[in-house]
Structures are given as C-alpha cells and as structure tokens.
Amino acid sequence: MSTGSSISYKEKIDLSRLPQHIAIIMDGNGRWAKAQGKHRIFGHKNGVKAVREVSEGCAEIGVKHLTLYAFSTENWNRPKTEVNALMELLFLTIGREIKTLQKNNIRLNAIGHIEDLPAANKKALLEVMKATSKNTRMTLTLALSYGSREELTEAAIKLAVDYKAGKISLKEINEQSISNHLYTKDIPDPELMIRTSGEHRISNFLLWQAAYTELYFTEKFWPEFDRQELYKAILDYQQRERRFGKTSEQINQQITNTN
Ligand code: FPP
C-alpha cells in the first residue's frame, strides 16, 4: 500500500471518536517467516518492528491505551528454543526502547504472571515500568505469561477469601468488584480488539474486558501490520454502531440528545 493511501486513512479518522483503548492479538509471525523460507524467530524479530510502528501510530493520533498480547500462558508450551529466543528478544527490546518511550511520554505497563519470566526479563521490565510510570501520553501494556481464565480465577479466589474473612458481603461481589480484581483494574475496557493473520479467535485474551469490544480481523500477518493497517482498522471501527444491547433508534436518540 502506498504512503498516499495511509495519509488518506489517517485523515478520515474522526479524532473525537477514537477508541481509548485498543487491544491486539499479534499473530502470524511464524507463518510470515515460513512463507519466505526463513526461521520463525525471523518473524518474531520483524514482529517487534510492527510493535514499534503500531505503538507510534496509536500515540500519534491520541489513543490512550494499547495492550499487546505478547506471550500467553499457553506459549510456554512452544519448543524451548523458540521460548528462549522470544524471551531474549523481549529483553533486548525492553532495554532498547526505553529512550523512545521516555521521548514519546509513553508509560510501559504489564499484565500477567510476570514472575514466570526469566529473572533478567522481570528486572528489566520492572525497571522500565518504574522509569516510565509518570508518563501520560499513552499506556502501552504488554500481556506477558497472560491468560484470561487464570486472571478471572484469581479474582474469584480473592473475592471468596475476602467474603470468608467477613471483609465483604455477597452483595459486594458484583461486576464492579470483579473488574477491580483483574490485572486491568486501572485500564478502561478495550473498545477495539484486533487479531492479525486470518485467525478468528480471542484465545483467552481479556475475556471479561472484551464483553462489548468491537472485533476486527485481518488476513495480514503481524509483521505486515503497519500504521496504515492500524488506521484502516480504526476507520472500520468508527463505521460501526455500538449498541450495547440497545436498539438503533435508542442510540440515535441518545446522539440527538447529547448534540
Ligand atoms: C504470534 O505469532 C506471536 C507471538 C506468540 C509473540 C509475539 C511477540 C513479538 C511480536 C515479539 C516480542 C514482543 C514485544 C512486545 C517486544 P506466532 O508465532 O503464533 O505465528 P504463527 O501463528 O504464524 O505460528
């Protein structure tokens, strides 16, 4: 796609109706590499370029939260060499990107079982999270050793423990308190979730948080997903009507009332 069309995608975006939070399932690194006769790791390396491109693209137009599914709890089952290579890549990337994050006023955040990561990764991650904690332009959240069912199970256990200890009543176990016990308690729910590589699944990612999220699927492999593709997805989102269970008429009435 030419740069010309990327400018036109961007120009068509209504900045007053941007999704506040975009979540992405980055998929297809391995297939993209294989299609070129290269090793899967080559795909992951190029996946990092797409991470940079999409982070900049989001910050540039004013998206406040970007959450990337970088490593699921299930990904630990991949061949050891691939897991090690991914961990090394993550370590190098975190160290390399700190300057860019600071320069662009971006806060790095993480959700998932960070304690499962190799000690060096965990240390580097926590350092960069601390160093960027005051940044306000955008929060970039990496889901690492993340699984949504695990997150929900932990929330249920914490609430059960509090109930048993008499700290909360049954009535206080509600949608709000469950949300408050998730790793994402400080982040709004995503309005838009993107999955690349032609797969049409949520794969244990933000299951609770995505209850009303618009889903966008593209055939592009993650290393091919650039700023133009991001803006195209946002435009697609803006052309949809979000009804939250209501009728079109009710939504139109709400719009008339607020204008
Ligand atoms: C999915 O492609 C991608 C991953 C499991 C890892 C994503 C990791 C990166 C983009 C690099 C590191 C990330 C950061 C944030 C520095 P796949 O391997 O499942 O591809 P396939 O479905 O074609 O096999």
Coordinates of N, CA and C and ligand atoms in Angstrom, one line a residue, residues 25-34 40-41 43-52 55 68-72 75 78 82 85-87 89-94 97 108 140-144 195-197 199 201 221-223, ligand 1:
I25 N -4.1 -8.9 19.3 CA -3.6 -10.3 19.3 C -2.6 -10.3 18.1
M26 N -1.4 -10.3 18.4 CA -0.3 -10.2 17.4 C -0.1 -11.7 16.9
D27 N -0.6 -12.0 15.7 CA -0.5 -13.4 15.3 C 0.1 -13.5 13.9
G28 N 0.8 -14.6 13.6 CA 1.3 -14.8 12.3 C 2.7 -14.6 12.0
N29 N 3.5 -14.4 13.1 CA 5.0 -14.1 12.9 C 5.6 -15.4 12.2
G30 N 5.3 -16.5 12.8 CA 5.9 -17.8 12.3 C 5.5 -18.1 10.8
R31 N 4.2 -17.9 10.5 CA 3.8 -18.2 9.1 C 4.4 -17.2 8.1
W32 N 4.5 -15.9 8.6 CA 5.1 -14.9 7.7 C 6.5 -15.2 7.4
A33 N 7.3 -15.7 8.4 CA 8.7 -16.1 8.2 C 8.8 -17.3 7.3
K34 N 7.9 -18.3 7.6 CA 8.0 -19.6 6.8 C 7.7 -19.3 5.3
R40 N 11.3 -19.1 12.2 CA 10.2 -18.4 12.9 C 10.7 -17.2 13.7
I41 N 11.9 -17.3 14.2 CA 12.5 -16.2 15.0 C 12.6 -15.0 14.2
G43 N 10.6 -14.1 12.0 CA 9.2 -13.5 12.1 C 9.0 -12.7 13.4
H44 N 9.5 -13.2 14.5 CA 9.3 -12.5 15.8 C 10.1 -11.2 15.7
K45 N 11.3 -11.3 15.2 CA 12.1 -10.0 15.1 C 11.4 -9.0 14.3
N46 N 10.8 -9.4 13.2 CA 10.1 -8.4 12.4 C 8.7 -8.0 13.1
G47 N 8.3 -8.9 14.0 CA 7.1 -8.6 14.8 C 7.4 -7.4 15.7
V48 N 8.6 -7.3 16.2 CA 9.0 -6.2 17.1 C 8.9 -4.9 16.3
K49 N 9.3 -4.9 15.0 CA 9.2 -3.7 14.2 C 7.7 -3.2 14.1
A50 N 6.8 -4.2 14.0 CA 5.4 -3.8 13.9 C 4.9 -3.3 15.3
V51 N 5.5 -3.8 16.4 CA 5.1 -3.3 17.7 C 5.4 -1.8 17.8
R52 N 6.6 -1.5 17.3 CA 7.1 -0.1 17.3 C 6.2 0.8 16.5
S55 N 2.7 1.2 18.0 CA 2.7 2.0 19.2 C 2.8 3.5 18.8
L68 N -1.0 -5.2 24.1 CA -0.5 -6.2 23.2 C -0.3 -7.6 23.8
Y69 N -0.9 -8.6 23.2 CA -0.8 -9.9 23.7 C 0.6 -10.5 23.2
A70 N 1.6 -10.3 24.0 CA 3.0 -10.7 23.6 C 3.3 -12.1 23.9
F71 N 2.8 -12.7 25.0 CA 3.1 -14.0 25.4 C 2.0 -14.6 26.3
S72 N 1.4 -15.7 25.8 CA 0.3 -16.2 26.6 C 0.8 -17.3 27.5
N75 N 1.8 -20.2 25.6 CA 3.0 -20.1 24.8 C 4.2 -20.7 25.4
R78 N 5.6 -23.9 23.7 CA 6.3 -24.0 22.5 C 7.7 -24.6 22.7
E82 N 12.4 -21.7 20.9 CA 11.6 -20.6 20.5 C 11.2 -19.7 21.7
A85 N 14.3 -17.8 22.6 CA 14.5 -16.7 21.6 C 13.5 -15.5 21.9
L86 N 12.3 -15.9 22.1 CA 11.3 -14.8 22.4 C 11.6 -14.0 23.7
M87 N 12.1 -14.7 24.7 CA 12.5 -14.1 25.9 C 13.7 -13.2 25.7
L89 N 14.5 -11.7 22.9 CA 14.0 -10.6 22.1 C 13.3 -9.6 22.9
L90 N 12.5 -10.1 23.9 CA 11.7 -9.2 24.8 C 12.7 -8.4 25.6
F91 N 13.7 -9.1 26.1 CA 14.7 -8.5 27.0 C 15.4 -7.4 26.2
L92 N 15.9 -7.7 25.0 CA 16.6 -6.7 24.2 C 15.7 -5.5 23.9
T93 N 14.5 -5.8 23.5 CA 13.6 -4.8 23.1 C 13.3 -3.8 24.2
I94 N 13.0 -4.4 25.4 CA 12.7 -3.5 26.5 C 13.9 -2.5 26.8
E97 N 14.2 0.1 23.9 CA 13.1 1.1 23.7 C 12.9 2.1 24.8
L108 N 5.1 2.3 30.2 CA 5.1 0.8 29.9 C 4.4 0.1 31.1
L140 N 1.3 1.7 27.3 CA 1.5 0.5 26.5 C 1.6 -0.6 27.4
T141 N 0.6 -1.5 27.4 CA 0.5 -2.7 28.3 C 0.9 -3.9 27.5
L142 N 1.9 -4.6 28.0 CA 2.3 -5.9 27.4 C 1.7 -7.0 28.3
A143 N 0.9 -7.9 27.6 CA 0.4 -9.1 28.3 C 1.4 -10.2 28.1
L144 N 2.0 -10.6 29.3 CA 3.1 -11.5 29.3 C 2.8 -12.6 30.3
R195 N -7.1 -8.8 15.6 CA -6.3 -10.0 15.5 C -5.8 -10.1 14.1
T196 N -4.5 -10.3 14.0 CA -4.0 -10.5 12.6 C -3.9 -11.9 12.2
S197 N -3.6 -12.2 11.0 CA -3.2 -13.5 10.4 C -4.4 -14.4 10.0
E199 N -6.9 -15.5 11.7 CA -7.5 -16.4 12.7 C -8.6 -15.6 13.4
R201 N -10.3 -15.9 16.5 CA -10.5 -16.4 17.9 C -10.0 -15.3 18.9
F221 N -0.4 -10.8 8.2 CA 0.4 -11.3 9.3 C 0.9 -10.2 10.1
W222 N 1.2 -10.5 11.4 CA 1.6 -9.4 12.3 C 2.8 -8.5 11.8
P223 N 3.9 -9.2 11.2 CA 5.0 -8.3 10.7 C 4.5 -7.4 9.6
Ligands
FPP1 C1 2.4 -14.8 17.3 O1 2.9 -15.3 16.2 C2 3.3 -14.0 18.1 C3 3.8 -14.3 19.3 C4 3.4 -15.5 20.1 C5 4.7 -13.5 20.0 C6 4.6 -12.0 19.8 C7 6.0 -11.5 20.0 C8 6.5 -10.4 19.4 C9 5.9 -9.6 18.3 C10 7.9 -10.1 19.7 C11 8.2 -9.6 21.1 C12 7.2 -8.6 21.6 C13 7.5 -7.5 22.2 C14 6.3 -6.7 22.8 C15 8.8 -6.9 22.4 P1 3.0 -16.9 16.0 O2 4.4 -17.3 16.4 O3 2.0 -17.5 16.8 O4 2.8 -17.1 14.5 P2 2.2 -18.3 13.8 O5 0.7 -18.4 14.2 O6 2.3 -18.0 12.4 O7 2.9 -19.5 14.2

